[in-house]
Amino acid sequence: MSFLGFFKKARSAPRTAPGTRIYAIGDVHGRPDLMQMMFDAIERREDELDEARTQIIMIGDIVDRGPNSRDALQLLFDRQRQMPNLLTLLGNHEEMLLRSLRGDEAELRGWMTVGGAETVASFGLEPLKPGEDALPFVLDLQKAVPRDWVEWMHAWPLMYQSGDYFFCHAGIKPGVALARQHRRDLLWAREGFMDDERWHGGVVVHGHTITETVEIRENRIGLDTGAYRSGVLSAACFDGTDVDILTVRGESG
Ligand SMILES: [Mn+2]
């Protein structure tokens, strides 16, 4: 065994920051029913445990594709007020929503084709049709989405770190230090990341790319089980060196 190989093997098991338990929840995509089920499942587990040291992280992509993004945001917004230990990371779909709200027409037209149409419908709007004038639509959208929700979403961070775990929506660019990752990679990474086997300096916990079950590798953990169409929302609980998987099941989309 090479010297380097020895060190690779000998690296101790990844762990959370001392005394911290973290639940990370995968892409919700317009399924408040499943989000509610997951909060209930976590609460049942936490009943006899110390809530003060528990952090809950939504991995991003609360909106789009699924049937009820408006109610998903409402549920999360209300929860956030009761739970200071709930943190939502920005997903690429929130990025598209926020850019569309600012009047970026190219972004808006692209967003309509990747799940944004379902989101605007959940806010009571007709999706923008190709060739239709974008400006009146943007003004309607700005009226439909509550201003305090927009400010709240603008404040969602791109990443969160605890001990050896690095949480972000999509992934990272391998070969670049975790602290130096670009916004675009954190929100959109897929090719070049999913199959990379290098150690990234932390275990990257992410959503964004759908897998049938939670995918646990040495250097990354994928949580997106395609809730909007599978009816399966997944989460992982990290506590010291322990990792547990939680899933809730509802109707498939
Ligand atoms: Mn997603």
Short mmCIF file of C-alpha atoms and ligand atoms in Angstrom, two decimals:
data_model
loop_
_atom_site.label_atom_id
_atom_site.label_comp_id
_atom_site.label_asym_id
_atom_site.label_seq_id
_atom_site.Cartn_x
_atom_site.Cartn_y
_atom_site.Cartn_z
CA MET A 1 0.00 0.00 0.00
CA SER A 2 1.36 3.43 -0.88
CA PHE A 3 1.98 6.03 1.78
CA LEU A 4 -0.82 8.15 0.37
CA GLY A 5 -3.11 5.12 0.25
CA PHE A 6 -2.43 4.47 3.89
CA PHE A 7 -3.45 7.99 4.82
CA LYS A 8 -6.53 7.78 2.64
CA LYS A 9 -7.65 4.65 4.45
CA ALA A 10 -6.62 5.91 7.87
CA ARG A 11 -8.62 9.13 7.61
CA SER A 12 -11.07 9.00 10.49
CA ALA A 13 -14.79 8.72 9.89
CA PRO A 14 -16.50 12.00 8.95
CA ARG A 15 -18.34 13.61 11.82
CA THR A 16 -20.51 16.60 12.57
CA ALA A 17 -19.32 19.50 14.73
CA PRO A 18 -19.14 18.40 18.39
CA GLY A 19 -22.55 17.89 19.97
CA THR A 20 -24.45 18.66 16.78
CA ARG A 21 -27.16 16.59 15.14
CA ILE A 22 -28.17 17.65 11.63
CA TYR A 23 -31.15 16.63 9.55
CA ALA A 24 -30.72 17.44 5.86
CA ILE A 25 -33.87 17.19 3.73
CA GLY A 26 -33.77 16.66 -0.06
CA ASP A 27 -35.51 18.57 -2.89
CA VAL A 28 -39.18 19.23 -2.07
CA HIS A 29 -40.27 20.71 -5.43
CA GLY A 30 -43.81 21.81 -4.71
CA ARG A 31 -44.80 18.97 -2.37
CA PRO A 32 -45.90 20.56 0.94
CA ASP A 33 -47.66 17.29 1.82
CA LEU A 34 -44.33 15.45 1.91
CA MET A 35 -42.54 18.31 3.65
CA GLN A 36 -45.16 18.22 6.41
CA MET A 37 -44.75 14.44 6.71
CA MET A 38 -41.00 14.84 7.03
CA PHE A 39 -41.28 17.52 9.74
CA ASP A 40 -43.66 15.20 11.61
CA ALA A 41 -41.25 12.27 11.24
CA ILE A 42 -38.38 14.37 12.62
CA GLU A 43 -40.50 15.63 15.50
CA ARG A 44 -41.42 12.07 16.43
CA ARG A 45 -37.73 11.15 16.54
CA GLU A 46 -36.75 14.27 18.45
CA ASP A 47 -39.41 13.86 21.12
CA GLU A 48 -37.07 12.61 23.80
CA LEU A 49 -33.92 14.22 22.44
CA ASP A 50 -32.28 17.56 23.03
CA GLU A 51 -33.68 20.00 20.48
CA ALA A 52 -31.10 22.66 21.33
CA ARG A 53 -28.35 20.84 19.48
CA THR A 54 -30.42 19.86 16.44
CA GLN A 55 -30.15 21.69 13.12
CA ILE A 56 -32.54 21.09 10.21
CA ILE A 57 -31.35 21.95 6.71
CA MET A 58 -33.49 22.10 3.58
CA ILE A 59 -31.14 21.37 0.67
CA GLY A 60 -32.91 23.80 -1.72
CA ASP A 61 -35.43 23.50 -4.58
CA ILE A 62 -38.56 24.02 -2.53
CA VAL A 63 -40.34 25.30 -5.65
CA ASP A 64 -41.09 24.11 -9.22
CA ARG A 65 -42.21 20.92 -10.96
CA GLY A 66 -44.59 19.69 -8.25
CA PRO A 67 -48.21 20.87 -7.89
CA ASN A 68 -48.03 23.31 -5.00
CA SER A 69 -44.96 25.48 -4.65
CA ARG A 70 -46.97 28.32 -3.10
CA ASP A 71 -48.12 26.15 -0.19
CA ALA A 72 -44.64 24.62 0.16
CA LEU A 73 -43.19 28.12 0.63
CA GLN A 74 -46.00 29.07 3.00
CA LEU A 75 -45.42 25.99 5.14
CA LEU A 76 -41.67 26.59 5.26
CA PHE A 77 -42.08 30.31 5.97
CA ASP A 78 -44.42 29.58 8.90
CA ARG A 79 -42.13 26.82 10.22
CA GLN A 80 -39.10 29.06 10.03
CA ARG A 81 -40.73 31.51 12.43
CA GLN A 82 -41.28 28.77 15.03
CA MET A 83 -37.96 27.02 14.48
CA PRO A 84 -34.78 29.10 14.58
CA ASN A 85 -32.81 25.90 13.96
CA LEU A 86 -34.36 25.46 10.48
CA LEU A 87 -32.12 26.65 7.65
CA THR A 88 -32.98 26.60 3.95
CA LEU A 89 -30.22 26.61 1.34
CA LEU A 90 -30.81 28.23 -2.03
CA GLY A 91 -31.52 25.88 -4.94
CA ASN A 92 -31.12 26.57 -8.64
CA HIS A 93 -34.92 26.69 -8.96
CA GLU A 94 -35.21 29.47 -6.38
CA GLU A 95 -32.42 31.26 -8.24
CA MET A 96 -34.50 31.09 -11.45
CA LEU A 97 -37.60 32.33 -9.61
CA LEU A 98 -35.73 35.27 -8.05
CA ARG A 99 -34.11 36.26 -11.34
CA SER A 100 -37.45 36.05 -13.12
CA LEU A 101 -38.98 38.31 -10.46
CA ARG A 102 -36.26 40.86 -11.19
CA GLY A 103 -37.37 40.89 -14.82
CA ASP A 104 -34.65 38.77 -16.45
CA GLU A 105 -36.60 37.72 -19.54
CA ALA A 106 -34.27 34.98 -20.82
CA GLU A 107 -34.25 33.44 -17.35
CA LEU A 108 -38.03 33.68 -17.11
CA ARG A 109 -38.62 31.95 -20.45
CA GLY A 110 -36.20 29.17 -19.52
CA TRP A 111 -37.73 28.82 -16.06
CA MET A 112 -41.21 28.28 -17.55
CA THR A 113 -39.95 25.12 -19.29
CA VAL A 114 -38.29 23.51 -16.25
CA GLY A 115 -41.06 23.63 -13.67
CA GLY A 116 -41.66 27.37 -13.30
CA ALA A 117 -45.00 27.07 -15.09
CA GLU A 118 -46.29 24.89 -12.23
CA THR A 119 -45.02 27.39 -9.68
CA VAL A 120 -46.72 30.42 -11.24
CA ALA A 121 -49.93 28.38 -11.59
CA SER A 122 -49.80 27.68 -7.85
CA PHE A 123 -49.78 31.48 -7.37
CA GLY A 124 -52.90 31.76 -9.56
CA LEU A 125 -51.18 32.96 -12.75
CA GLU A 126 -51.34 31.66 -16.30
CA PRO A 127 -47.83 30.57 -17.28
CA LEU A 128 -46.10 32.84 -19.80
CA LYS A 129 -46.49 31.46 -23.31
CA PRO A 130 -43.67 31.56 -25.87
CA GLY A 131 -43.95 34.80 -27.86
CA GLU A 132 -46.14 36.45 -25.22
CA ASP A 133 -44.99 39.82 -23.86
CA ALA A 134 -42.95 39.23 -20.70
CA LEU A 135 -43.27 42.61 -18.97
CA PRO A 136 -46.94 42.44 -17.91
CA PHE A 137 -46.31 38.90 -16.73
CA VAL A 138 -43.36 39.94 -14.56
CA LEU A 139 -45.50 42.69 -12.98
CA ASP A 140 -48.24 40.15 -12.20
CA LEU A 141 -45.65 37.78 -10.75
CA GLN A 142 -44.23 40.53 -8.53
CA LYS A 143 -47.74 41.16 -7.22
CA ALA A 144 -48.47 37.47 -6.69
CA VAL A 145 -45.39 36.52 -4.65
CA PRO A 146 -45.42 38.16 -1.21
CA ARG A 147 -42.62 40.70 -0.77
CA ASP A 148 -41.51 39.26 2.57
CA TRP A 149 -41.13 35.82 0.96
CA VAL A 150 -38.90 37.31 -1.72
CA GLU A 151 -36.69 39.03 0.87
CA TRP A 152 -36.58 35.81 2.85
CA MET A 153 -35.51 33.74 -0.17
CA HIS A 154 -32.83 36.29 -1.07
CA ALA A 155 -31.27 35.58 2.33
CA TRP A 156 -31.02 31.80 1.85
CA PRO A 157 -27.33 30.84 1.94
CA LEU A 158 -25.54 28.72 -0.67
CA MET A 159 -23.83 26.41 1.79
CA TYR A 160 -23.55 25.25 5.37
CA GLN A 161 -20.69 23.43 7.03
CA SER A 162 -20.57 21.32 10.18
CA GLY A 163 -17.47 19.35 11.07
CA ASP A 164 -16.56 17.21 8.05
CA TYR A 165 -19.90 17.76 6.29
CA PHE A 166 -20.48 20.40 3.62
CA PHE A 167 -24.09 21.05 2.60
CA CYS A 168 -25.06 22.74 -0.66
CA HIS A 169 -27.81 22.34 -3.25
CA ALA A 170 -26.14 20.73 -6.25
CA GLY A 171 -22.49 19.96 -5.57
CA ILE A 172 -19.05 21.42 -6.05
CA LYS A 173 -16.23 21.68 -8.56
CA PRO A 174 -13.72 18.95 -7.67
CA GLY A 175 -10.15 20.14 -7.25
CA VAL A 176 -11.26 23.53 -5.88
CA ALA A 177 -11.24 24.08 -2.09
CA LEU A 178 -14.70 24.01 -0.48
CA ALA A 179 -14.27 27.57 0.75
CA ARG A 180 -13.57 28.79 -2.81
CA GLN A 181 -16.49 27.25 -4.67
CA HIS A 182 -18.44 29.36 -7.14
CA ARG A 183 -22.13 30.09 -6.86
CA ARG A 184 -22.80 28.49 -10.23
CA ASP A 185 -21.26 25.15 -9.19
CA LEU A 186 -22.98 25.11 -5.79
CA LEU A 187 -26.35 25.61 -7.53
CA TRP A 188 -25.90 23.60 -10.75
CA ALA A 189 -23.03 21.07 -10.46
CA ARG A 190 -23.71 17.65 -11.95
CA GLU A 191 -21.30 16.46 -14.67
CA GLY A 192 -17.78 16.23 -13.34
CA PHE A 193 -19.04 16.09 -9.77
CA MET A 194 -21.35 13.10 -9.43
CA ASP A 195 -18.78 10.51 -10.54
CA ASP A 196 -15.67 12.19 -9.15
CA GLU A 197 -14.12 9.96 -6.51
CA ARG A 198 -11.60 12.36 -5.01
CA TRP A 199 -11.84 13.50 -1.41
CA HIS A 200 -13.20 17.06 -1.51
CA GLY A 201 -12.01 18.13 1.94
CA GLY A 202 -15.41 17.23 3.39
CA VAL A 203 -18.36 15.00 2.57
CA VAL A 204 -20.57 16.99 0.20
CA VAL A 205 -24.27 16.56 1.09
CA HIS A 206 -26.44 17.67 -1.82
CA GLY A 207 -29.69 17.37 -3.76
CA HIS A 208 -30.33 18.43 -7.40
CA THR A 209 -29.67 15.12 -9.15
CA ILE A 210 -32.38 12.50 -8.74
CA THR A 211 -31.46 9.00 -7.63
CA GLU A 212 -33.84 6.20 -6.71
CA THR A 213 -32.63 6.08 -3.13
CA VAL A 214 -30.31 8.24 -1.04
CA GLU A 215 -26.84 7.76 -2.50
CA ILE A 216 -24.07 7.42 0.06
CA ARG A 217 -20.52 7.57 -1.21
CA GLU A 218 -17.28 8.27 0.60
CA ASN A 219 -17.03 11.81 -0.71
CA ARG A 220 -20.69 12.80 -1.18
CA ILE A 221 -24.27 11.99 -0.18
CA GLY A 222 -27.15 12.67 -2.60
CA LEU A 223 -30.58 13.28 -1.04
CA ASP A 224 -32.83 13.99 -4.05
CA THR A 225 -35.21 11.08 -4.55
CA GLY A 226 -37.46 13.00 -6.96
CA ALA A 227 -40.27 13.72 -4.47
CA TYR A 228 -42.41 15.61 -7.01
CA ARG A 229 -42.84 12.52 -9.17
CA SER A 230 -41.87 9.55 -6.94
CA GLY A 231 -43.80 10.71 -3.87
CA VAL A 232 -40.68 9.85 -1.85
CA LEU A 233 -38.97 12.61 0.11
CA SER A 234 -35.68 11.66 1.76
CA ALA A 235 -33.50 13.07 4.49
CA ALA A 236 -30.36 12.07 6.31
CA CYS A 237 -29.63 12.55 9.99
CA PHE A 238 -25.98 13.17 10.88
CA ASP A 239 -25.01 12.80 14.52
CA GLY A 240 -21.33 12.53 15.33
CA THR A 241 -20.14 9.75 13.01
CA ASP A 242 -23.62 8.20 12.64
CA VAL A 243 -25.70 8.62 9.48
CA ASP A 244 -29.36 7.55 9.38
CA ILE A 245 -31.72 7.80 6.43
CA LEU A 246 -35.34 8.92 6.79
CA THR A 247 -37.91 8.62 4.04
CA VAL A 248 -41.56 9.61 3.86
CA ARG A 249 -43.92 8.39 1.20
CA GLY A 250 -47.02 9.96 -0.28
CA GLU A 251 -48.79 9.78 -3.62
CA SER A 252 -46.58 9.78 -6.68
CA GLY A 253 -46.97 12.76 -9.01
MN MN B 1 -34.10 19.79 -7.80
#
